[in-house]
JSON list of C-alpha atoms in Angstrom, two decimals:
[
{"chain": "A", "resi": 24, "resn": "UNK", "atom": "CA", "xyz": [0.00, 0.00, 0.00]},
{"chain": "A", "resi": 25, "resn": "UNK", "atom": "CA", "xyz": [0.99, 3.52, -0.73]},
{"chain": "A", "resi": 26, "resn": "UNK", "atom": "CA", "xyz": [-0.09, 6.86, 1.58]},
{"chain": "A", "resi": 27, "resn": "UNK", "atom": "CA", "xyz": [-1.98, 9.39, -0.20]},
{"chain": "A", "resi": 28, "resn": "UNK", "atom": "CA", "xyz": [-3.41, 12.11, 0.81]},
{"chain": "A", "resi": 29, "resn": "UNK", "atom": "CA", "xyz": [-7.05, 13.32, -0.19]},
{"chain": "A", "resi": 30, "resn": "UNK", "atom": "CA", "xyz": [-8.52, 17.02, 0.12]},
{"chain": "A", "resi": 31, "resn": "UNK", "atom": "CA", "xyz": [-12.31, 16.76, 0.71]},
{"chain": "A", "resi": 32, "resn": "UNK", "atom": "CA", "xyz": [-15.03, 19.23, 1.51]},
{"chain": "A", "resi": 33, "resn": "UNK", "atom": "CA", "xyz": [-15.81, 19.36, 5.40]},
{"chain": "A", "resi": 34, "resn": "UNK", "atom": "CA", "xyz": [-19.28, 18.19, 4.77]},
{"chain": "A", "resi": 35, "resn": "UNK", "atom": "CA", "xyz": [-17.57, 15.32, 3.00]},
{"chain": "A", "resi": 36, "resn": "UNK", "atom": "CA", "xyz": [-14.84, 14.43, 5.48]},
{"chain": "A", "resi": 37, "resn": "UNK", "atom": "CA", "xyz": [-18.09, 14.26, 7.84]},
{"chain": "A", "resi": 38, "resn": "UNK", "atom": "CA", "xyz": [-19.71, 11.51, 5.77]},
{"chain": "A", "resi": 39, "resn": "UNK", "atom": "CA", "xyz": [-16.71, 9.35, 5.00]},
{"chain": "A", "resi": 40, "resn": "UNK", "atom": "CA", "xyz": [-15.92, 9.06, 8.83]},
{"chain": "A", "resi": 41, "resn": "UNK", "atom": "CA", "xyz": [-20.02, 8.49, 9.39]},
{"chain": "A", "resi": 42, "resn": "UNK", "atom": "CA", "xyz": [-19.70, 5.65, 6.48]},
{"chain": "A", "resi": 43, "resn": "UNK", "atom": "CA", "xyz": [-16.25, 3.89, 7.89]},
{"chain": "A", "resi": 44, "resn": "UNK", "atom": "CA", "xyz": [-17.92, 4.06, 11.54]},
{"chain": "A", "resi": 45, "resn": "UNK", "atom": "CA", "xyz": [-21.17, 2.33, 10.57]},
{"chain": "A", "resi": 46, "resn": "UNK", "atom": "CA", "xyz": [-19.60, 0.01, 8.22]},
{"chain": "A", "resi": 47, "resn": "UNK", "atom": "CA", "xyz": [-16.75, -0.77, 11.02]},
{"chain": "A", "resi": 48, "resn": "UNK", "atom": "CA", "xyz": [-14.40, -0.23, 8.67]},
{"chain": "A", "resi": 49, "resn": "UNK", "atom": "CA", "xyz": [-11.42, 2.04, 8.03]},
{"chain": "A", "resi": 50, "resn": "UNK", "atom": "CA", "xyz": [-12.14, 5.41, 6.26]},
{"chain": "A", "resi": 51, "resn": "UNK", "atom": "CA", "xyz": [-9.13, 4.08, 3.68]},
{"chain": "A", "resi": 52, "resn": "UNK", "atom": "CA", "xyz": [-11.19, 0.83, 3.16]},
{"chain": "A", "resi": 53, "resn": "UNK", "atom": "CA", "xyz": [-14.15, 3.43, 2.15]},
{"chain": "A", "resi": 54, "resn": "UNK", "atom": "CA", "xyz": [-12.45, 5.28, -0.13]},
{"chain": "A", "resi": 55, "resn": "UNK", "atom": "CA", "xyz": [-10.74, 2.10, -1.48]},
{"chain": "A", "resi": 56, "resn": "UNK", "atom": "CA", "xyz": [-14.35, 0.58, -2.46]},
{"chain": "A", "resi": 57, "resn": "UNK", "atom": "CA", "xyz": [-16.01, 3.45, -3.80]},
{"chain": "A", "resi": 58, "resn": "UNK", "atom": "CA", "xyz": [-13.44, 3.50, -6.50]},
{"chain": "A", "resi": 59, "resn": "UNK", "atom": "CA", "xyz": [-13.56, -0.26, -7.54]},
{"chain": "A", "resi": 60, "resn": "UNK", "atom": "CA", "xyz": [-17.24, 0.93, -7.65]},
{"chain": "A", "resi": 61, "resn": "UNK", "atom": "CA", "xyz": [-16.60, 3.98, -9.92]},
{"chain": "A", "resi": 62, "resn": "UNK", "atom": "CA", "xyz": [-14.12, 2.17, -12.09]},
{"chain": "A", "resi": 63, "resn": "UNK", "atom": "CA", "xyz": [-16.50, -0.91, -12.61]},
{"chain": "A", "resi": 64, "resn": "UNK", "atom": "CA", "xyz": [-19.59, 1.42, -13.07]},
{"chain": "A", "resi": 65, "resn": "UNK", "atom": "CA", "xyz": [-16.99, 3.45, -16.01]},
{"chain": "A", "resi": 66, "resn": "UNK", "atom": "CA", "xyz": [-16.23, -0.34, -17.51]},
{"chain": "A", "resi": 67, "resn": "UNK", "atom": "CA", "xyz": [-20.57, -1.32, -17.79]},
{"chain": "A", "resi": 68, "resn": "UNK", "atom": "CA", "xyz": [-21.55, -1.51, -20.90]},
{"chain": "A", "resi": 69, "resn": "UNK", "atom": "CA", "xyz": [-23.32, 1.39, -21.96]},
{"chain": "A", "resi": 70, "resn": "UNK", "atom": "CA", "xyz": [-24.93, -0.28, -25.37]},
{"chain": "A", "resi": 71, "resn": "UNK", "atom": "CA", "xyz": [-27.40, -2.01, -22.75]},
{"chain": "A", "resi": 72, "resn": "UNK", "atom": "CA", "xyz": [-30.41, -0.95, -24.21]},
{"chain": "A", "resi": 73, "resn": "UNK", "atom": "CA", "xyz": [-29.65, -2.23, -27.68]},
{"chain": "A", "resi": 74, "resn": "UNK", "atom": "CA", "xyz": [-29.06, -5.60, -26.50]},
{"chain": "A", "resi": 75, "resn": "UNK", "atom": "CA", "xyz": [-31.55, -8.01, -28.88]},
{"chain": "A", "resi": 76, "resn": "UNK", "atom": "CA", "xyz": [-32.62, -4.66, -30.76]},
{"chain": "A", "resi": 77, "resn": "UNK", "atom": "CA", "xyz": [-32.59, -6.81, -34.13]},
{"chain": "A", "resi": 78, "resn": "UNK", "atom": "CA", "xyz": [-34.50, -10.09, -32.36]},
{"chain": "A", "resi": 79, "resn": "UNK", "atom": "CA", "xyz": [-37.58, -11.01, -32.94]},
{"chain": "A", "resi": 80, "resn": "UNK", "atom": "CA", "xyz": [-40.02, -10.96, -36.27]},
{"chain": "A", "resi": 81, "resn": "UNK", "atom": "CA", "xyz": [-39.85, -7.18, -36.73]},
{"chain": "A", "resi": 82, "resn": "UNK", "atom": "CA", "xyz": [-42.99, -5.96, -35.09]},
{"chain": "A", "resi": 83, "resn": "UNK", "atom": "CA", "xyz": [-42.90, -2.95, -32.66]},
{"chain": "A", "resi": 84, "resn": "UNK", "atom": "CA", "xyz": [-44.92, -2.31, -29.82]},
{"chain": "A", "resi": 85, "resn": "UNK", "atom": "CA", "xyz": [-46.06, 0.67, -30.31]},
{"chain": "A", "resi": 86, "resn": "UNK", "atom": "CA", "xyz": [-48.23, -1.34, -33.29]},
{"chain": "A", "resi": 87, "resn": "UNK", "atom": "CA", "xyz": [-49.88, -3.87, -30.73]},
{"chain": "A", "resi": 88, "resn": "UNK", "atom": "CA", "xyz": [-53.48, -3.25, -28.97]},
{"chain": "A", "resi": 89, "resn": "UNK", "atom": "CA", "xyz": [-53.68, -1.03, -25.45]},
{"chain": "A", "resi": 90, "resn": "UNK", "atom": "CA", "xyz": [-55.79, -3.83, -24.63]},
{"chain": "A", "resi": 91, "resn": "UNK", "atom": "CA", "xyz": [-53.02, -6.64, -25.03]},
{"chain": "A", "resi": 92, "resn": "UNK", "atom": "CA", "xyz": [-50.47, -4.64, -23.75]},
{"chain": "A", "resi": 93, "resn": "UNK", "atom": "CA", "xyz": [-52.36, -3.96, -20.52]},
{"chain": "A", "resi": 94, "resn": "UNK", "atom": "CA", "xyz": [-52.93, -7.85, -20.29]},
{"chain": "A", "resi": 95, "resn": "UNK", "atom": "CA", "xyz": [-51.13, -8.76, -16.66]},
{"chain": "A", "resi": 96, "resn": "UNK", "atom": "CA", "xyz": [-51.82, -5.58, -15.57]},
{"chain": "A", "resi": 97, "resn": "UNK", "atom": "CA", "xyz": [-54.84, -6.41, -13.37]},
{"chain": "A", "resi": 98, "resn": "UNK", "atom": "CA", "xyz": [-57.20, -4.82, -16.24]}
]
């Protein structure tokens, strides 16, 4: 491990020793898994919404009945 030093707003110094005290964990472990949580949320895939885009026969929704979509629905 290497020492580093961080410069944080008061407000946020506050929080980080709240966090490390409830957790029971040191304010270094904190800070240690909040960015393996920025870097994995960077490295998501942002295409998401696309995935199986070009399944299916071709129809939309927006074509189908209110009626049909609302099936499930407690309607």
């Amino acid at each position: 491990m290497k020492k580093t030093s961080l410069y944080l707003q008061e407000a946020d110094v506050d929080r980080l020793r709240r966090l490390a005290e409830r957790a029971g964990r040191s304010q270094a472990e904190i800070v240690r898994t909040a960015i393996a949580a920025y870097e994995a949320h960077l490295k998501a895939d942002s295409n998401f919404a696309l995935a199986g885009a070009w399944e299916g026969d071709g129809t939309s929704v927006a074509d189908m009945p209110e009626q049909e979509l609302l099936k499930g629905f407690g309607r």
